[in-house]
PDB file of N, CA and C in Angstrom:
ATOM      1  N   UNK A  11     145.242  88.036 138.032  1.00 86.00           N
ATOM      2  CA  UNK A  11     145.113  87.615 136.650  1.00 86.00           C
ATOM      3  C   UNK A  11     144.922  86.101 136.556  1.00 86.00           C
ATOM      4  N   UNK A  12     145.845  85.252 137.279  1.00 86.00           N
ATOM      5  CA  UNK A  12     145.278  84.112 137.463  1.00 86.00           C
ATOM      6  C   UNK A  12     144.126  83.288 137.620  1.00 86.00           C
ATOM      7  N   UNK A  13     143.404  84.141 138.807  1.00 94.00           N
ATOM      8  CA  UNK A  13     142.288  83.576 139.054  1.00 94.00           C
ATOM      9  C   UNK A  13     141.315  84.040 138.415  1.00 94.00           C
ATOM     10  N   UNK A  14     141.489  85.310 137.346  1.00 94.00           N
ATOM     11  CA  UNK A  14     140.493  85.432 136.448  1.00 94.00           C
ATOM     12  C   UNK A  14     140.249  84.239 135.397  1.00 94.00           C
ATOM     13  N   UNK A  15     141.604  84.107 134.469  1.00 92.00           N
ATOM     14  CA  UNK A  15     142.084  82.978 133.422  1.00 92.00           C
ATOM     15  C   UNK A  15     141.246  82.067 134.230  1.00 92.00           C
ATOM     16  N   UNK A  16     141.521  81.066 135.358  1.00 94.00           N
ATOM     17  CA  UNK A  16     141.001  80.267 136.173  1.00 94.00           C
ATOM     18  C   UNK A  16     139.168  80.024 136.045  1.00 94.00           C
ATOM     19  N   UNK A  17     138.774  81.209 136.740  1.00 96.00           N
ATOM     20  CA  UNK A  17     137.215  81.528 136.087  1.00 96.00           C
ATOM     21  C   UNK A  17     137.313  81.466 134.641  1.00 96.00           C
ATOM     22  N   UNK A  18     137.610  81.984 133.671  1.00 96.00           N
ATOM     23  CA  UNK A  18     137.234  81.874 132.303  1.00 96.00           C
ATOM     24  C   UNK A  18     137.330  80.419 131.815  1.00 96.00           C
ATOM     25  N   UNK A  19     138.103  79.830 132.082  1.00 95.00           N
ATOM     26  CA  UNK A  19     138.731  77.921 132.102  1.00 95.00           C
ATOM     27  C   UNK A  19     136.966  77.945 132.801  1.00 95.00           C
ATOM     28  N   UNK A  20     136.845  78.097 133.720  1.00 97.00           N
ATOM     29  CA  UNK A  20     135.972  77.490 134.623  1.00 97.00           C
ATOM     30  C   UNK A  20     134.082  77.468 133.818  1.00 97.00           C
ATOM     31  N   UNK A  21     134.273  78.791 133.331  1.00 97.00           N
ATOM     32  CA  UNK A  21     133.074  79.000 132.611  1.00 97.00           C
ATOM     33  C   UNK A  21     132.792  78.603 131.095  1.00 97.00           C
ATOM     34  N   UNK A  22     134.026  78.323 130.626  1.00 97.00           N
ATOM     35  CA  UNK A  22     134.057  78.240 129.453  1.00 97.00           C
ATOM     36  C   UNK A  22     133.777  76.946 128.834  1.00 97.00           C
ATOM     37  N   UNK A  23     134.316  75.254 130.104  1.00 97.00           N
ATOM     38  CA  UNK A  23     134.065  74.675 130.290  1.00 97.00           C
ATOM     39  C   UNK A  23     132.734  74.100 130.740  1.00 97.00           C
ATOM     40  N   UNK A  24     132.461  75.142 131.295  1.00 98.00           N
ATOM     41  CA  UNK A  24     130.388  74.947 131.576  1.00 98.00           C
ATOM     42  C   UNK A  24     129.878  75.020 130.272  1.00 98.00           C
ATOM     43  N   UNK A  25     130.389  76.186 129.966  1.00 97.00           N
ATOM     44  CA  UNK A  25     129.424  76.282 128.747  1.00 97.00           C
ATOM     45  C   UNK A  25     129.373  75.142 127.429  1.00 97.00           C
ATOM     46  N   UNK A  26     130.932  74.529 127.377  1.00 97.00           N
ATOM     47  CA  UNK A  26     130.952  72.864 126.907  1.00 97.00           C
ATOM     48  C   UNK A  26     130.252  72.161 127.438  1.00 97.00           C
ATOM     49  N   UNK A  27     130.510  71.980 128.322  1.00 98.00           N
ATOM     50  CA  UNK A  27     129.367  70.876 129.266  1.00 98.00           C
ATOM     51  C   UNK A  27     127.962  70.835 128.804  1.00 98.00           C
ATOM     52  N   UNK A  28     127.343  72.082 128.812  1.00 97.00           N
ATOM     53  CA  UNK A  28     125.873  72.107 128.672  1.00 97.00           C
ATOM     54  C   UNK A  28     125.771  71.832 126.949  1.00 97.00           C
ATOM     55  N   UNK A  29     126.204  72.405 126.299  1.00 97.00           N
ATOM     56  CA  UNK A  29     126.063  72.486 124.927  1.00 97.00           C
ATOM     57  C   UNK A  29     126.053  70.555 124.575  1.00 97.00           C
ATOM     58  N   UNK A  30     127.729  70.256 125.139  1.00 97.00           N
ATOM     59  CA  UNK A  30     127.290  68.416 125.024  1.00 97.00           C
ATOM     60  C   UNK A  30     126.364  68.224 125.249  1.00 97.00           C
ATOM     61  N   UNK A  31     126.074  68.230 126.720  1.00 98.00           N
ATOM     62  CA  UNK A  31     125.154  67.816 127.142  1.00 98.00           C
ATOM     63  C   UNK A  31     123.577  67.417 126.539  1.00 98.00           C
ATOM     64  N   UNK A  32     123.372  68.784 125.736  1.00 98.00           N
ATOM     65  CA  UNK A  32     121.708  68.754 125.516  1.00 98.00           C
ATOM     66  C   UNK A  32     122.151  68.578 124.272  1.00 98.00           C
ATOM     67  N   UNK A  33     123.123  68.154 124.063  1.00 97.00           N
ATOM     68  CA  UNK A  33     123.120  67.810 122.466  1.00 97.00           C
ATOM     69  C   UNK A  33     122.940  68.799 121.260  1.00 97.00           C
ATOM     70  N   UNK A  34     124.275  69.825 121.802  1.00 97.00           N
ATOM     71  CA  UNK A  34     124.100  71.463 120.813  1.00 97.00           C
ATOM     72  C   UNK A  34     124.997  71.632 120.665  1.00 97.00           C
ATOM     73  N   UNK A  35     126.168  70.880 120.658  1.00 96.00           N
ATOM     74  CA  UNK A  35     127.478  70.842 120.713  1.00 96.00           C
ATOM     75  C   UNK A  35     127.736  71.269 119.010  1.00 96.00           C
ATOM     76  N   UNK A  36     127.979  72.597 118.177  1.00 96.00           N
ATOM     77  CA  UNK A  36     128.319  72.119 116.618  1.00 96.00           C
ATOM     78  C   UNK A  36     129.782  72.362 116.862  1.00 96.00           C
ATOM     79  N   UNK A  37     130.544  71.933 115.393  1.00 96.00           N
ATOM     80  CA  UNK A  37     132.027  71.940 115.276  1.00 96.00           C
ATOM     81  C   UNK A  37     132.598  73.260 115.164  1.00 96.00           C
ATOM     82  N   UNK A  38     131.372  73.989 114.794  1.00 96.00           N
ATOM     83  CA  UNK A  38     132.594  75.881 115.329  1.00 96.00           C
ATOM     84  C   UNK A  38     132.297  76.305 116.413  1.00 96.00           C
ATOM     85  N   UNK A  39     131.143  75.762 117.532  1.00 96.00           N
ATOM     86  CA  UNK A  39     131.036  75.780 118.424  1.00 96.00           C
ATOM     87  C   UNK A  39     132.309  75.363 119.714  1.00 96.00           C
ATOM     88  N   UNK A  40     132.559  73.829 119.106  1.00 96.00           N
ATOM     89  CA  UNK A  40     133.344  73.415 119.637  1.00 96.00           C
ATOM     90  C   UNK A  40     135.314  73.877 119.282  1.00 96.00           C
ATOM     91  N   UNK A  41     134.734  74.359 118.088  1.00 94.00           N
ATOM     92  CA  UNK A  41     136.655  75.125 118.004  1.00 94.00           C
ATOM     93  C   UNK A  41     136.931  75.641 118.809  1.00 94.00           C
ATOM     94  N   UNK A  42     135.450  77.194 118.911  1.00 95.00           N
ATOM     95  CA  UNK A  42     135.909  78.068 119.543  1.00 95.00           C
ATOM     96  C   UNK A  42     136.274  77.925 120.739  1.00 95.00           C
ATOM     97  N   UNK A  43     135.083  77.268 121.577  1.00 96.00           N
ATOM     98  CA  UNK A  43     135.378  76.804 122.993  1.00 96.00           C
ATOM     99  C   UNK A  43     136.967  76.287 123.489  1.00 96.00           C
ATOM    100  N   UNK A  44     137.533  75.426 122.450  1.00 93.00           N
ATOM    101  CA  UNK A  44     138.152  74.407 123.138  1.00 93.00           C
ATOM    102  C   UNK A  44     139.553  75.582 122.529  1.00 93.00           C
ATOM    103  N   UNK A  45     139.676  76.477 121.589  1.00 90.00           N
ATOM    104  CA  UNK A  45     140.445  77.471 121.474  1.00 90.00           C
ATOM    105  C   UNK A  45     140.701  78.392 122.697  1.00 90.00           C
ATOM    106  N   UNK A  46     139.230  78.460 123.276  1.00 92.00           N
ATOM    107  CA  UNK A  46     139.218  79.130 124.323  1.00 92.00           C
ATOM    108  C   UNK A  46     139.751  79.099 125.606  1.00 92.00           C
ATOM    109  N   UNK A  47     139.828  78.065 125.933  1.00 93.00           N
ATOM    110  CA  UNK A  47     140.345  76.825 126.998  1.00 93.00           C
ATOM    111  C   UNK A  47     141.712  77.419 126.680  1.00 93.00           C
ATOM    112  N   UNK A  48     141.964  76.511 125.903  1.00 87.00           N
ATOM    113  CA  UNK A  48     143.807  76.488 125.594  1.00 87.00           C
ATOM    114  C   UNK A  48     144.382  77.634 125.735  1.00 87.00           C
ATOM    115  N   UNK A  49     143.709  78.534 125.023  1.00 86.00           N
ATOM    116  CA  UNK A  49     144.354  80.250 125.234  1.00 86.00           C
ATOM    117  C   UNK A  49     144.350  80.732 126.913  1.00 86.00           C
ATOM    118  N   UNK A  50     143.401  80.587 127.545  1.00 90.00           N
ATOM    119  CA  UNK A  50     143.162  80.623 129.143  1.00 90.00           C
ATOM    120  C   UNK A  50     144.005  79.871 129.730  1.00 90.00           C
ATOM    121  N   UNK A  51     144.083  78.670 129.382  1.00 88.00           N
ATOM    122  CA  UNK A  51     145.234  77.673 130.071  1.00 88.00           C
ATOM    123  C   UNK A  51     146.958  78.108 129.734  1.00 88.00           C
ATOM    124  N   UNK A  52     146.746  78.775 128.635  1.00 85.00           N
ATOM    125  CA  UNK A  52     148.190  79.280 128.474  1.00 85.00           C
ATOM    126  C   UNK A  52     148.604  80.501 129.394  1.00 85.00           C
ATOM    127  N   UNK A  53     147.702  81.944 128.926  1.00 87.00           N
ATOM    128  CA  UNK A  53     147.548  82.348 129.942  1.00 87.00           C
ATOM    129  C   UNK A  53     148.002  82.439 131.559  1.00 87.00           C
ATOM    130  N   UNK A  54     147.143  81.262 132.260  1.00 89.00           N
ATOM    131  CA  UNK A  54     147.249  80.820 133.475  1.00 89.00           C
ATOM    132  C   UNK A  54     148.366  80.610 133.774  1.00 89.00           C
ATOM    133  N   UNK A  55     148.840  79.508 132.983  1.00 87.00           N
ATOM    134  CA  UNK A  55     150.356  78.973 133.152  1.00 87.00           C
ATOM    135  C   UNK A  55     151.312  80.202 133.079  1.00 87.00           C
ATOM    136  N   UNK A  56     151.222  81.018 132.357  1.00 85.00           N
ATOM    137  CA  UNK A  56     152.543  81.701 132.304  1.00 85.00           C
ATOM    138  C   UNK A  56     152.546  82.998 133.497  1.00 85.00           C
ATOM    139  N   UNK A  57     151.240  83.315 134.026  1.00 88.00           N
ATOM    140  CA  UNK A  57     150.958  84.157 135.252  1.00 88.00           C
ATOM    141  C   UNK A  57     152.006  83.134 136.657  1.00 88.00           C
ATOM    142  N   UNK A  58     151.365  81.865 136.583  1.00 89.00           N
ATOM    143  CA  UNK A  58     151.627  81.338 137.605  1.00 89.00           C
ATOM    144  C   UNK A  58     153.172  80.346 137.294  1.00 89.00           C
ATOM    145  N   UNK A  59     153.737  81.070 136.580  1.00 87.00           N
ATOM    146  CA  UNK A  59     154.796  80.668 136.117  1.00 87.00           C
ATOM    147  C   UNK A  59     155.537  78.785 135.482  1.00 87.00           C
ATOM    148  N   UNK A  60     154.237  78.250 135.233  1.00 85.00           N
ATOM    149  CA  UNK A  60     154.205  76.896 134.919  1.00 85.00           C
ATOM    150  C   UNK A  60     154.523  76.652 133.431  1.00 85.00           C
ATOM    151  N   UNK A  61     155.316  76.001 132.893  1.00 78.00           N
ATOM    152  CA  UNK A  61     156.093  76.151 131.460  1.00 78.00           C
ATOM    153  C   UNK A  61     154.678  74.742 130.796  1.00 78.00           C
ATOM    154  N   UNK A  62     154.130  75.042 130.396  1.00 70.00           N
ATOM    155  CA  UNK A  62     153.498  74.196 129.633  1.00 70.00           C
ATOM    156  C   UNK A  62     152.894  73.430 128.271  1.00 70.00           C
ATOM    157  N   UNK A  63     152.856  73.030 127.305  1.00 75.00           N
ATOM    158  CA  UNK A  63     152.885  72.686 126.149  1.00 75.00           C
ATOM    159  C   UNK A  63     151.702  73.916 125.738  1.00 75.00           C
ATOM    160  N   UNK A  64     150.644  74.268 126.279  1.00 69.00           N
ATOM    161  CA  UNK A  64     149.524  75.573 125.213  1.00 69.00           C
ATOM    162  C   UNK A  64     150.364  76.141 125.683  1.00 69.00           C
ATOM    163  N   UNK A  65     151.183  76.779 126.638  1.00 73.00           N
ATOM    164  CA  UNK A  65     151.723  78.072 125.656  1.00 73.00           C
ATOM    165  C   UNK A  65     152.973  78.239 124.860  1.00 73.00           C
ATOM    166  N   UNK A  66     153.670  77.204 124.913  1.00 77.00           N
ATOM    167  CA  UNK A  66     154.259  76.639 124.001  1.00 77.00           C
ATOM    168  C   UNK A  66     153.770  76.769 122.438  1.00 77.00           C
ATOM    169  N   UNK A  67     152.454  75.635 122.677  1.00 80.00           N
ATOM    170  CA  UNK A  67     152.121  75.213 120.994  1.00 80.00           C
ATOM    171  C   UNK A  67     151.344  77.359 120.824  1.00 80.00           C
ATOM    172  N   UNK A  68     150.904  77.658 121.359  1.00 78.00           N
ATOM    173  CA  UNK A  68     150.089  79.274 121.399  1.00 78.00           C
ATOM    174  C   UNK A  68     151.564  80.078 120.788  1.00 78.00           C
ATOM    175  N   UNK A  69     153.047  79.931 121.563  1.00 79.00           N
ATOM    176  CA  UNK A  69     153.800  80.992 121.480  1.00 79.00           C
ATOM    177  C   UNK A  69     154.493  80.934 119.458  1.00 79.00           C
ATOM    178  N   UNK A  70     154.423  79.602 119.306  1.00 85.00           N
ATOM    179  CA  UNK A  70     154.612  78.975 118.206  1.00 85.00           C
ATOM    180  C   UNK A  70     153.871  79.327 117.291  1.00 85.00           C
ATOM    181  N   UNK A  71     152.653  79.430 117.029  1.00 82.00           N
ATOM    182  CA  UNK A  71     151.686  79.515 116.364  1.00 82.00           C
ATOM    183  C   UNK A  71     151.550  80.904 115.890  1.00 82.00           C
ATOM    184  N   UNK A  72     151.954  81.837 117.025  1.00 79.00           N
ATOM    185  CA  UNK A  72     151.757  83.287 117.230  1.00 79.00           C
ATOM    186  C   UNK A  72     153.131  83.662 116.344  1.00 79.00           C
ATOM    187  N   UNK A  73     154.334  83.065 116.297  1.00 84.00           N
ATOM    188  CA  UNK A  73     155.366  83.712 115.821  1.00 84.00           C
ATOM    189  C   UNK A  73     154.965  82.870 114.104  1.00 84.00           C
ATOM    190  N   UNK A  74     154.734  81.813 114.244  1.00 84.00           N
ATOM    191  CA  UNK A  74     154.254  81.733 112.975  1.00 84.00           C
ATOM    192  C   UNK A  74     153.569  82.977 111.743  1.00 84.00           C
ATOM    193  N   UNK A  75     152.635  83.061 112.588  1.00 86.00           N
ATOM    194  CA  UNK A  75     151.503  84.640 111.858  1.00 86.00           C
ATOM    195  C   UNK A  75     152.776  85.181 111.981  1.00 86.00           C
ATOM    196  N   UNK A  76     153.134  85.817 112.768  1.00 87.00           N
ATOM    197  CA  UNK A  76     154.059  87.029 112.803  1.00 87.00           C
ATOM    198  C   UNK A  76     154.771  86.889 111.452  1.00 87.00           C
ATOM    199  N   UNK A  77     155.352  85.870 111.482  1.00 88.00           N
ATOM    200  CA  UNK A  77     156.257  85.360 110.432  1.00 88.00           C
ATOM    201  C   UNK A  77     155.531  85.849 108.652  1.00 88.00           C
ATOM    202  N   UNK A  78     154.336  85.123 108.484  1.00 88.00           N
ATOM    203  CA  UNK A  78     153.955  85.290 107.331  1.00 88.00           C
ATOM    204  C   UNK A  78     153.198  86.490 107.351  1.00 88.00           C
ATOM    205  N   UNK A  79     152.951  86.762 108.388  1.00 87.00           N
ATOM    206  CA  UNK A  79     152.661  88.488 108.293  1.00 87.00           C
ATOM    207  C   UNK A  79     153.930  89.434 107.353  1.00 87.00           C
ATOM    208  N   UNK A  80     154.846  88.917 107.855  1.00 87.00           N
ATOM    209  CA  UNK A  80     156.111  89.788 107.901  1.00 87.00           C
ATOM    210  C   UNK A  80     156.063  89.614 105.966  1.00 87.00           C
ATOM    211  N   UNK A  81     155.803  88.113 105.789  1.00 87.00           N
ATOM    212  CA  UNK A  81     156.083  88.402 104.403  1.00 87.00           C
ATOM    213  C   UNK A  81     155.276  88.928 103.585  1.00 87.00           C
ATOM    214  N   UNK A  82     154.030  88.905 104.361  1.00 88.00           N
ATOM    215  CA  UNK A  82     153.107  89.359 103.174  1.00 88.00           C
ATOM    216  C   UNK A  82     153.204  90.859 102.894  1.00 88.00           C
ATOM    217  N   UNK A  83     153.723  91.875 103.901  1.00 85.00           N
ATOM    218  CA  UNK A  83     154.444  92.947 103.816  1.00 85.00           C
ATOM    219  C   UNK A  83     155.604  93.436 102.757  1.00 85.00           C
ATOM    220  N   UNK A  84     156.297  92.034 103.422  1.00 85.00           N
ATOM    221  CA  UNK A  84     157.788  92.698 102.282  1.00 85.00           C
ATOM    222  C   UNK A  84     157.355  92.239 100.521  1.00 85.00           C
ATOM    223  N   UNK A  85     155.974  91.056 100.501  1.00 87.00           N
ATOM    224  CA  UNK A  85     155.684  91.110  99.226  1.00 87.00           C
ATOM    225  C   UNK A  85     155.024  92.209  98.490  1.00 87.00           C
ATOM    226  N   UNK A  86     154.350  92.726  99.639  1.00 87.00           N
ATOM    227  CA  UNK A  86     153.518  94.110  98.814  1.00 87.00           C
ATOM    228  C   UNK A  86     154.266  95.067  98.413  1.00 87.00           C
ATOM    229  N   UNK A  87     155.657  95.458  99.299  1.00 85.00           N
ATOM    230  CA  UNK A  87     155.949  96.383  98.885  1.00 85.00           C
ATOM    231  C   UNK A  87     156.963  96.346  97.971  1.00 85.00           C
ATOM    232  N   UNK A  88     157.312  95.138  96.593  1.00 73.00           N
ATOM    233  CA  UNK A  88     157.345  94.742  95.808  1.00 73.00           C
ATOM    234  C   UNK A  88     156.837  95.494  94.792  1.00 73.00           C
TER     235      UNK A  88
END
C-alpha cells in the first residue's frame, strides 16, 4: 500500500510539473492536484507508520464533516 500511495505522490506530481510547466496550470486544477498529494501523503504516512501534520490536518477535517453531517441529520429530523 505504501508504495502504491508513493507512485500516486509520484505521478500526481508529474502531472503538476507538466501542467506548470507549459503553462496550464488553472486554480481547480491546482486544488485538485495538490488535494491529491496531501491525501496520498497522509495515506503513506500512516501505512508506514509516520505521525505527520496531512494526516493530522486530513483526520481533522474528516471529523469535522462527520460532525456537521451529524447535525444536519438531527436537524431534519426536527
Amino acid at each position: 500500500m505504501a508504495l502504491k500511495r508513493l507512485s500516486d505522490i509520484y505521478n500526481t506530481t508529474g502531472e503538476l510539473f507538466n501542467e506548470l510547466k507549459n503553462n496550464e496550470l488553472t486554480e481547480e486544477m491546482k486544488n485538485v492536484l495538490f488535494n491529491l498529494i496531501e491525501s496520498y501523503t497522509a495515506e503513506a504516512s500512516k501505512v508506514l507508520k509516520f505521525d505527520s501534520q496531512a494526516s493530522a490536518k486530513i483526520a481533522s477535517r474528516y471529523a469535522d464533516i462527520r460532525k456537521a453531517n451529524k447535525k444536519i441529520h438531527e436537524l431534519k429530523k426536527c
